[in-house]
Coordinates of C-alpha atoms and ligand atoms in Angstrom, one line a residue:
X1 CA 17.3 -11.1 62.1
X2 CA 15.3 -8.2 60.7
X3 CA 15.9 -5.6 58.1
X4 CA 15.6 -2.1 59.8
X5 CA 16.4 0.1 56.7
X6 CA 16.7 -0.4 52.7
X7 CA 18.1 2.1 50.5
X8 CA 18.3 1.6 46.7
X9 CA 19.9 3.9 44.1
X10 CA 19.4 3.2 40.5
X11 CA 18.0 -0.3 41.2
X12 CA 15.4 -1.5 38.6
X13 CA 12.5 1.4 38.7
X14 CA 13.9 3.3 41.5
X15 CA 16.4 6.3 41.2
X16 CA 16.3 6.5 44.9
X17 CA 14.1 4.9 47.7
X18 CA 14.2 4.5 51.2
X19 CA 12.4 1.9 53.3
X20 CA 12.3 1.8 56.9
X21 CA 11.1 -1.5 58.4
X22 CA 10.3 -3.3 61.7
X23 CA 10.2 -6.7 63.0
X24 CA 7.2 -8.5 62.5
X25 CA 4.7 -8.4 59.7
X26 CA 4.9 -5.6 57.0
X27 CA 2.6 -5.5 53.8
X28 CA 3.6 -3.7 50.9
X29 CA 0.5 -2.9 48.9
X30 CA 0.4 -1.0 45.7
X31 CA -0.9 -1.5 42.1
X32 CA 0.6 -3.6 39.4
X33 CA 3.9 -2.5 38.2
X34 CA 4.5 0.2 41.0
X35 CA 7.9 -1.5 42.1
X36 CA 6.9 -3.8 45.0
X37 CA 8.6 -6.8 43.7
X38 CA 11.8 -4.6 42.9
X39 CA 12.0 -4.0 46.5
X40 CA 11.9 -7.5 47.4
X41 CA 14.1 -8.6 44.7
X42 CA 16.7 -6.2 46.0
X43 CA 16.8 -7.8 49.4
X44 CA 16.9 -11.3 47.9
X45 CA 19.9 -10.2 45.9
X46 CA 21.8 -9.2 49.1
X47 CA 21.2 -12.6 50.5
X48 CA 22.0 -14.7 47.3
X49 CA 23.7 -12.2 45.0
X50 CA 21.3 -13.4 42.5
X51 CA 17.7 -12.3 41.3
X52 CA 14.6 -14.8 41.6
X53 CA 13.5 -13.1 38.4
X54 CA 16.5 -12.9 35.9
X55 CA 19.8 -14.7 35.6
X56 CA 21.8 -11.7 34.7
X57 CA 22.6 -8.5 36.5
X58 CA 21.8 -6.2 33.6
X59 CA 18.0 -5.6 34.3
X60 CA 18.6 -4.8 37.9
X61 CA 20.3 -1.4 36.8
X62 CA 17.9 1.4 36.2
X63 CA 17.7 2.0 32.3
X64 CA 20.4 3.8 31.1
X65 CA 22.6 3.7 34.2
X66 CA 26.0 1.9 34.8
X67 CA 25.7 1.2 38.6
X68 CA 23.1 0.2 41.2
X69 CA 23.4 0.3 44.8
X70 CA 21.7 -1.5 47.5
X71 CA 22.2 -0.6 51.2
X72 CA 20.6 -2.3 54.0
X73 CA 20.9 -2.1 58.0
X74 CA 20.4 -5.6 59.3
X75 CA 19.8 -6.0 63.2
X76 CA 20.5 -9.5 64.7
X77 CA 19.9 -9.5 68.3
X78 CA 21.9 -6.7 70.0
X79 CA 24.1 -6.3 66.7
X80 CA 23.5 -4.4 63.6
X81 CA 25.4 -4.6 60.3
X82 CA 25.1 -2.3 57.2
X83 CA 25.6 -3.9 54.2
X84 CA 26.3 -2.0 50.8
X85 CA 26.5 -3.7 47.5
X86 CA 27.3 -2.2 44.2
X87 CA 26.2 -3.8 41.3
X88 CA 28.2 -2.6 38.2
X89 CA 27.6 -3.0 34.5
X90 CA 31.3 -3.0 33.2
X91 CA 33.2 -4.3 36.3
X92 CA 32.9 -6.7 38.8
X93 CA 30.3 -6.1 41.6
X94 CA 31.7 -5.1 45.2
X95 CA 30.5 -4.7 48.6
X96 CA 31.2 -3.1 51.9
X97 CA 30.5 -4.6 55.3
X98 CA 29.9 -1.7 58.2
X99 CA 31.4 1.0 55.6
X100 CA 34.6 -1.1 55.5
X101 CA 37.0 -0.9 52.5
X102 CA 35.4 -2.6 49.5
X103 CA 35.2 -6.5 49.6
X104 CA 34.4 -9.1 46.9
X105 CA 30.5 -9.4 46.7
X106 CA 30.9 -12.8 47.7
X107 CA 32.1 -11.9 51.1
X108 CA 28.8 -10.9 52.1
X109 CA 27.1 -14.2 51.6
X110 CA 25.4 -15.4 54.7
X111 CA 25.1 -12.1 56.5
X112 CA 21.7 -11.4 55.2
X113 CA 19.3 -14.4 55.5
X114 CA 16.1 -14.5 53.6
X115 CA 13.7 -17.0 52.4
X116 CA 11.9 -15.7 49.3
X117 CA 8.5 -17.0 48.1
X118 CA 7.6 -16.0 44.6
X119 CA 5.3 -17.0 41.6
X120 CA 8.5 -18.0 40.0
X121 CA 8.8 -20.8 42.5
X122 CA 6.5 -22.8 40.3
X123 CA 9.8 -23.5 38.2
X124 CA 10.9 -25.6 41.5
X125 CA 8.5 -28.3 40.6
X126 CA 7.8 -27.8 37.0
X127 CA 11.2 -26.5 35.8
X128 CA 14.3 -28.3 34.8
X129 CA 16.5 -29.9 37.2
X130 CA 18.8 -26.8 37.2
X131 CA 15.9 -25.0 39.2
X132 CA 16.1 -27.5 41.9
X133 CA 20.0 -27.6 41.9
X134 CA 19.9 -23.8 42.3
X135 CA 17.5 -24.0 45.0
X136 CA 19.9 -26.5 46.9
X137 CA 23.0 -24.4 46.4
X138 CA 21.6 -21.2 47.4
X139 CA 20.2 -22.6 50.6
X140 CA 23.7 -24.3 51.1
X141 CA 25.6 -21.3 50.7
X142 CA 23.4 -19.2 53.2
X143 CA 23.7 -21.8 55.5
X144 CA 27.5 -22.4 55.1
X145 CA 29.1 -19.5 53.2
X146 CA 32.2 -21.1 52.3
X147 CA 30.4 -23.3 50.0
X148 CA 30.2 -20.4 47.6
X149 CA 34.0 -21.1 47.1
X150 CA 33.2 -25.0 46.5
X151 CA 30.5 -24.0 43.9
X152 CA 32.7 -21.5 42.1
X153 CA 35.7 -24.1 42.0
X154 CA 33.4 -26.6 40.8
X155 CA 32.0 -24.3 38.0
X156 CA 35.5 -23.3 36.9
X157 CA 36.8 -26.8 36.5
X158 CA 33.8 -27.9 34.9
X159 CA 34.2 -25.0 32.3
X160 CA 37.7 -25.7 31.5
X161 CA 37.1 -29.6 31.4
X162 CA 34.3 -29.1 28.9
X163 CA 36.3 -26.8 26.8
X164 CA 39.0 -29.5 26.6
X165 CA 36.3 -32.2 25.8
X166 CA 34.9 -30.0 23.2
X167 CA 38.3 -29.6 21.5
X168 CA 38.6 -33.3 21.6
X169 CA 35.4 -33.6 19.9
X170 CA 36.6 -31.4 17.1
X171 CA 39.4 -33.9 16.7
X172 CA 42.1 -31.9 18.3
X173 CA 43.1 -34.4 20.9
X174 CA 46.5 -35.8 21.7
X175 CA 48.2 -37.8 24.5
X176 CA 49.0 -34.2 26.0
X177 CA 45.3 -33.7 26.2
X178 CA 44.6 -36.9 27.8
X179 CA 47.2 -36.3 30.5
X180 CA 45.5 -32.7 31.0
X181 CA 42.2 -34.2 31.4
X182 CA 43.4 -36.7 34.0
X183 CA 44.5 -33.7 36.0
X184 CA 41.0 -32.0 35.5
X185 CA 39.3 -35.1 36.5
X186 CA 41.3 -35.0 39.8
X187 CA 40.1 -31.5 40.3
X188 CA 36.6 -32.1 39.4
X189 CA 36.3 -35.1 41.4
X190 CA 37.4 -33.3 44.5
X191 CA 35.1 -30.1 44.1
X192 CA 32.3 -32.3 43.0
X193 CA 32.7 -34.6 45.9
X194 CA 32.7 -31.7 48.3
X195 CA 29.5 -30.3 46.6
X196 CA 27.8 -33.5 46.5
X197 CA 28.5 -34.3 50.2
X198 CA 27.1 -31.1 51.3
X199 CA 24.0 -31.3 49.1
X200 CA 23.2 -34.8 50.4
X201 CA 23.6 -33.6 54.0
X202 CA 21.3 -30.7 53.2
X203 CA 18.5 -32.9 51.6
X204 CA 18.5 -35.0 54.9
X205 CA 17.8 -31.9 56.9
X206 CA 15.1 -30.6 54.4
X207 CA 13.2 -33.8 54.1
X208 CA 11.3 -33.9 57.4
X209 CA 10.5 -30.3 57.0
X210 CA 9.4 -30.7 53.6
X211 CA 7.0 -33.6 54.8
X212 CA 5.7 -31.7 57.8
X213 CA 5.1 -28.4 55.9
X214 CA 3.2 -30.2 53.2
X215 CA 1.1 -31.9 55.7
X216 CA 0.3 -28.6 57.4
X217 CA -0.7 -27.0 54.4
X218 CA -2.9 -29.6 53.0
X219 CA -5.3 -32.2 54.1
X220 CA -2.4 -34.6 54.6
X221 CA -3.7 -36.7 51.8
X222 CA -0.4 -37.3 50.2
X223 CA 3.2 -37.3 51.7
X224 CA 5.9 -35.0 50.2
X225 CA 9.5 -36.1 49.9
X226 CA 12.8 -35.5 48.0
X227 CA 15.2 -37.7 46.6
X228 CA 18.8 -36.6 45.5
X229 CA 19.5 -38.6 42.4
X230 CA 23.2 -38.4 41.7
X231 CA 24.8 -39.1 38.2
X232 CA 27.2 -41.3 40.4
X233 CA 24.4 -43.8 40.6
X234 CA 24.2 -44.0 36.9
X235 CA 20.5 -43.4 36.9
X236 CA 20.4 -40.0 35.4
X237 CA 19.4 -39.8 31.7
X238 CA 21.6 -37.9 29.3
X239 CA 19.2 -35.1 29.5
X240 CA 19.8 -34.7 33.2
X241 CA 16.4 -35.9 34.2
X242 CA 15.7 -39.1 36.4
X243 CA 13.4 -41.8 34.5
X244 CA 10.0 -41.4 36.3
X245 CA 9.4 -45.2 36.5
X246 CA 12.5 -45.6 38.7
X247 CA 10.6 -43.5 41.2
X248 CA 7.5 -45.4 41.3
X249 CA 9.3 -48.5 42.4
X250 CA 8.7 -47.4 46.2
X251 CA 6.6 -49.4 48.5
X252 CA 3.5 -48.8 50.7
X253 CA 3.7 -45.5 52.1
X254 CA 5.2 -44.0 48.9
X255 CA 8.6 -43.6 47.5
X256 CA 9.1 -40.4 49.6
X257 CA 9.6 -42.7 52.5
X258 CA 10.7 -45.6 51.0
X259 CA 14.3 -46.8 50.0
X260 CA 16.4 -44.0 48.6
X261 CA 18.7 -44.2 45.7
X262 CA 21.2 -42.1 47.3
X263 CA 21.4 -44.1 50.6
X264 CA 24.6 -45.4 50.0
X265 CA 26.2 -42.2 49.0
X266 CA 25.1 -40.5 52.1
X267 CA 27.4 -42.8 54.2
X268 CA 30.5 -42.0 52.2
X269 CA 33.1 -39.3 53.0
X270 CA 34.4 -36.4 50.7
X271 CA 37.4 -38.6 50.1
X272 CA 35.3 -41.7 49.2
X273 CA 33.0 -39.7 46.9
X274 CA 36.0 -38.0 45.3
X275 CA 37.3 -41.6 44.4
X276 CA 33.9 -42.6 43.1
X277 CA 33.9 -39.7 40.7
X278 CA 37.6 -40.5 39.6
X279 CA 36.2 -43.9 38.7
X280 CA 33.2 -42.6 37.0
X281 CA 35.2 -40.2 34.9
X282 CA 37.2 -43.0 33.9
X283 CA 34.5 -45.2 32.7
X284 CA 32.5 -42.3 31.0
X285 CA 35.5 -40.9 29.3
X286 CA 34.8 -42.5 25.8
X287 CA 31.1 -41.2 25.8
X288 CA 32.3 -37.7 27.2
X289 CA 35.1 -37.4 24.4
X290 CA 32.3 -38.3 21.8
X291 CA 29.8 -36.0 23.2
X292 CA 32.4 -33.3 24.1
X293 CA 30.6 -32.4 27.3
X294 CA 31.0 -33.7 31.1
X295 CA 28.1 -36.1 31.7
X296 CA 29.1 -37.1 35.2
X297 CA 29.1 -34.7 38.2
X298 CA 26.6 -32.6 40.5
X299 CA 26.0 -30.4 37.8
X300 CA 23.8 -33.1 36.3
X301 CA 22.3 -34.4 39.4
X302 CA 18.5 -34.2 40.1
X303 CA 16.7 -33.5 43.3
X304 CA 13.3 -35.5 42.7
X305 CA 10.4 -34.1 44.4
X306 CA 7.7 -36.7 45.2
X307 CA 4.2 -36.7 46.3
X308 CA 3.0 -39.9 47.3
X309 CA 3.8 -42.7 44.9
X310 CA 4.4 -40.3 42.0
X311 CA 6.9 -37.7 41.1
X312 CA 5.6 -34.1 41.5
X313 CA 6.9 -33.1 38.0
X314 CA 4.5 -34.2 35.4
X315 CA 2.0 -35.7 37.8
X316 CA 1.0 -33.0 40.6
X317 CA -2.0 -30.9 40.1
X318 CA -1.8 -27.1 40.1
X319 CA -2.6 -26.7 43.7
X320 CA -0.5 -29.6 44.5
X321 CA 2.4 -28.0 42.7
X322 CA 1.9 -24.8 44.7
X323 CA 1.8 -26.6 47.8
X324 CA 4.9 -28.3 47.2
X325 CA 6.7 -25.1 46.1
X326 CA 5.6 -23.4 49.4
X327 CA 6.6 -26.4 51.3
X328 CA 10.0 -26.3 49.8
X329 CA 10.4 -22.6 50.9
X330 CA 9.0 -23.2 54.4
X331 CA 11.4 -26.2 54.7
X332 CA 14.3 -24.0 54.1
X333 CA 13.1 -21.7 56.6
X334 CA 13.0 -24.4 59.2
X335 CA 16.4 -25.7 58.3
X336 CA 17.7 -22.0 58.9
X337 CA 15.6 -21.9 62.0
X338 CA 17.5 -25.1 63.4
X339 CA 20.7 -23.4 62.5
X340 CA 19.6 -20.2 64.3
X341 CA 19.4 -22.4 67.5
X342 CA 23.1 -22.9 67.1
X343 CA 24.7 -19.5 66.0
X344 CA 22.9 -18.8 62.7
X345 CA 20.0 -16.3 62.4
X346 CA 16.4 -16.6 62.0
X347 CA 15.8 -15.5 58.1
X348 CA 13.5 -12.6 57.0
X349 CA 10.5 -14.1 55.1
X350 CA 9.6 -12.5 51.9
X351 CA 6.3 -13.4 50.3
X352 CA 6.0 -11.7 47.1
X353 CA 2.6 -11.8 45.3
X354 CA 2.2 -15.2 46.4
X355 CA -1.3 -14.9 48.1
X356 CA -2.9 -13.8 44.8
X357 CA -2.1 -17.4 43.7
X358 CA -3.4 -19.3 46.5
X359 CA -6.9 -20.4 47.3
X360 CA -8.5 -19.1 50.8
X361 CA -7.7 -22.2 52.6
X362 CA -4.0 -22.2 51.6
X363 CA -3.7 -18.5 52.4
X364 CA -4.9 -18.8 55.8
X365 CA -2.9 -21.9 56.5
X366 CA 0.6 -20.3 55.1
X367 CA -0.5 -17.0 56.9
X368 CA -0.7 -18.9 60.2
X369 CA 2.6 -20.8 59.7
X370 CA 4.6 -17.6 58.7
X371 CA 3.1 -15.0 60.9
X372 CA 5.3 -15.9 64.2
X373 CA 8.5 -15.3 62.2
X374 CA 10.7 -12.5 63.2
X375 CA 10.1 -10.6 60.2
X376 CA 7.7 -11.3 57.3
X377 CA 7.6 -8.8 54.2
X378 CA 4.5 -9.3 52.1
X379 CA 3.6 -7.7 48.9
X380 CA 0.2 -7.6 47.3
X381 CA -1.5 -5.5 44.7
X382 CA -4.9 -6.1 46.1
X383 CA -5.0 -5.7 49.9
X384 CA -8.0 -8.2 50.3
X385 CA -5.7 -11.0 49.2
X386 CA -4.0 -10.8 52.5
X387 CA -5.6 -13.1 55.1
X388 CA -6.6 -11.6 58.4
X389 CA -3.8 -13.8 60.1
X390 CA -1.2 -11.4 58.7
X391 CA -2.3 -8.4 60.7
X392 CA 0.6 -6.0 60.8
X393 CA 2.0 -2.9 59.4
X394 CA 0.8 -1.6 55.9
X395 CA 3.2 0.3 53.8
X396 CA 1.7 1.8 50.6
X397 CA 4.2 1.7 47.5
X398 CA 3.5 4.9 45.3
X399 CA 5.1 5.8 42.0
X400 CA 9.0 6.1 42.5
X401 CA 8.8 5.5 46.4
X402 CA 7.1 4.8 49.4
X403 CA 4.1 6.7 51.0
X404 CA 5.2 7.7 54.5
X405 CA 1.9 8.0 55.9
X406 CA 1.3 4.9 57.7
X407 CA -1.8 3.0 57.9
X408 CA -2.2 0.1 60.6
Ligands
ATP1 N1 16.0 -1.9 34.9 C1 14.8 -1.2 34.8 N2 15.0 0.3 34.8 C2 13.6 0.9 34.8 N3 12.6 0.4 35.1 C3 12.5 -1.0 35.4 C4 13.7 -1.9 35.3 N4 13.2 -3.3 35.6 C5 11.8 -2.9 35.8 N5 11.5 -1.9 35.6 C6 10.1 -1.3 35.8 O1 9.7 -1.9 37.2 C7 8.1 -2.1 37.1 C8 7.9 -3.5 37.8 O2 8.1 -3.4 39.0 P1 7.9 -4.6 39.8 O3 7.8 -5.9 39.2 O4 8.3 -4.4 41.2 O5 6.1 -4.3 40.1 P2 5.1 -4.9 41.1 O6 4.8 -3.7 42.1 O7 5.8 -6.0 41.8 O8 3.9 -5.3 40.1 P3 2.9 -6.4 40.4 O9 1.8 -6.1 41.3 O10 2.4 -6.7 39.0 O11 3.6 -7.8 40.6 C9 7.9 -2.0 35.6 O12 7.1 -0.9 35.3 C10 9.1 -1.9 35.0 O13 8.9 -1.3 33.7
MG2 MG1 5.4 -8.0 41.8

């Protein structure tokens, strides 16, 4: 798919801006702080309903305004779709699809497909497990939008269950509470099992692409892998991280290709996983009542990224960390492309400020890999940072808008 038109009202630094785009490569050039990332962030927000830079919506509204609007015209094959998303400060966000009556923002998930590369991606490797869980869940929802509901069901039950556990910790627990907790356990087991099942399948799909992308970007000296570690396996520490020592137990070709601790879970159905959670909740109940929080569930799982024998986190060099982050994004692009062959759509690639971070070798390799995508949007403050492989349209971003004079 490609984005033909983007229009923003009161989004970030823009009072009003219109951007016309074409398939193929477009490089947006402009000085630091001019608003390039703001444009890319708006497109990413349409795809995921979240920003890659901030966790709340407030900074997305232009200072002093109450409402921002993102409008986009997307073209997929012969079909075009107009999306309009309203981000509100004091009421729920709403959307319109092809100028229909307003729908829930969530209903547009899956329509705009993007893969966004940004400097913030370093957190995928260096950050805490929540960054990697978010990576998985965002990709999952763009591939299978109904999982937005799976996620929010799970989050809702988790919140309620935590509130109950917290009150228990405060000494306000009775037999009645125990029965209520049993009910929450059932709900959380079901929602958790659905989420876990979907994540495990997704990791399976990502894994070969991650390995290949890393090999393509580097000199193939190390193999990149990913291991999903579930709290059901009892191997995740209380702080939500898996012990590094356990990972180094892999043999020969590295733990990435070696035995996977999640192997048995992958063979289980949603019903079987539900049963496992029910059992796990029962056996951790004492501990959970003491701590006042839910200790078992996909909200505490980890996606371990592995380079050769060692975990990427804490071991990888700066350059290796970057290659791993890029490979994860490329892997999600390839998974979406696989889907496109069976009715999905090829995502728009967005590379925001990444070339400045890379050495010449990796710039060229990344450029060569992405240049064939249906649409690639690249931002740069310095045009010379863009490798020749990404020849294409150049758009100049100027204060408050776009310079319409094209320079090819
Ligand atoms: N909510 C907001 N309201 C008004 N202005 C904002 C808002 N949020 C951010 N800005 C402004 O937007 C500008 C940042 O824009 P952006 O991050 O898109 O720059 P950029 O062109 O990507 O720069 P760089 O090349 O440094 O990455 C800043 O000047 C910032 O003050
Ligand atoms: Mg920027």
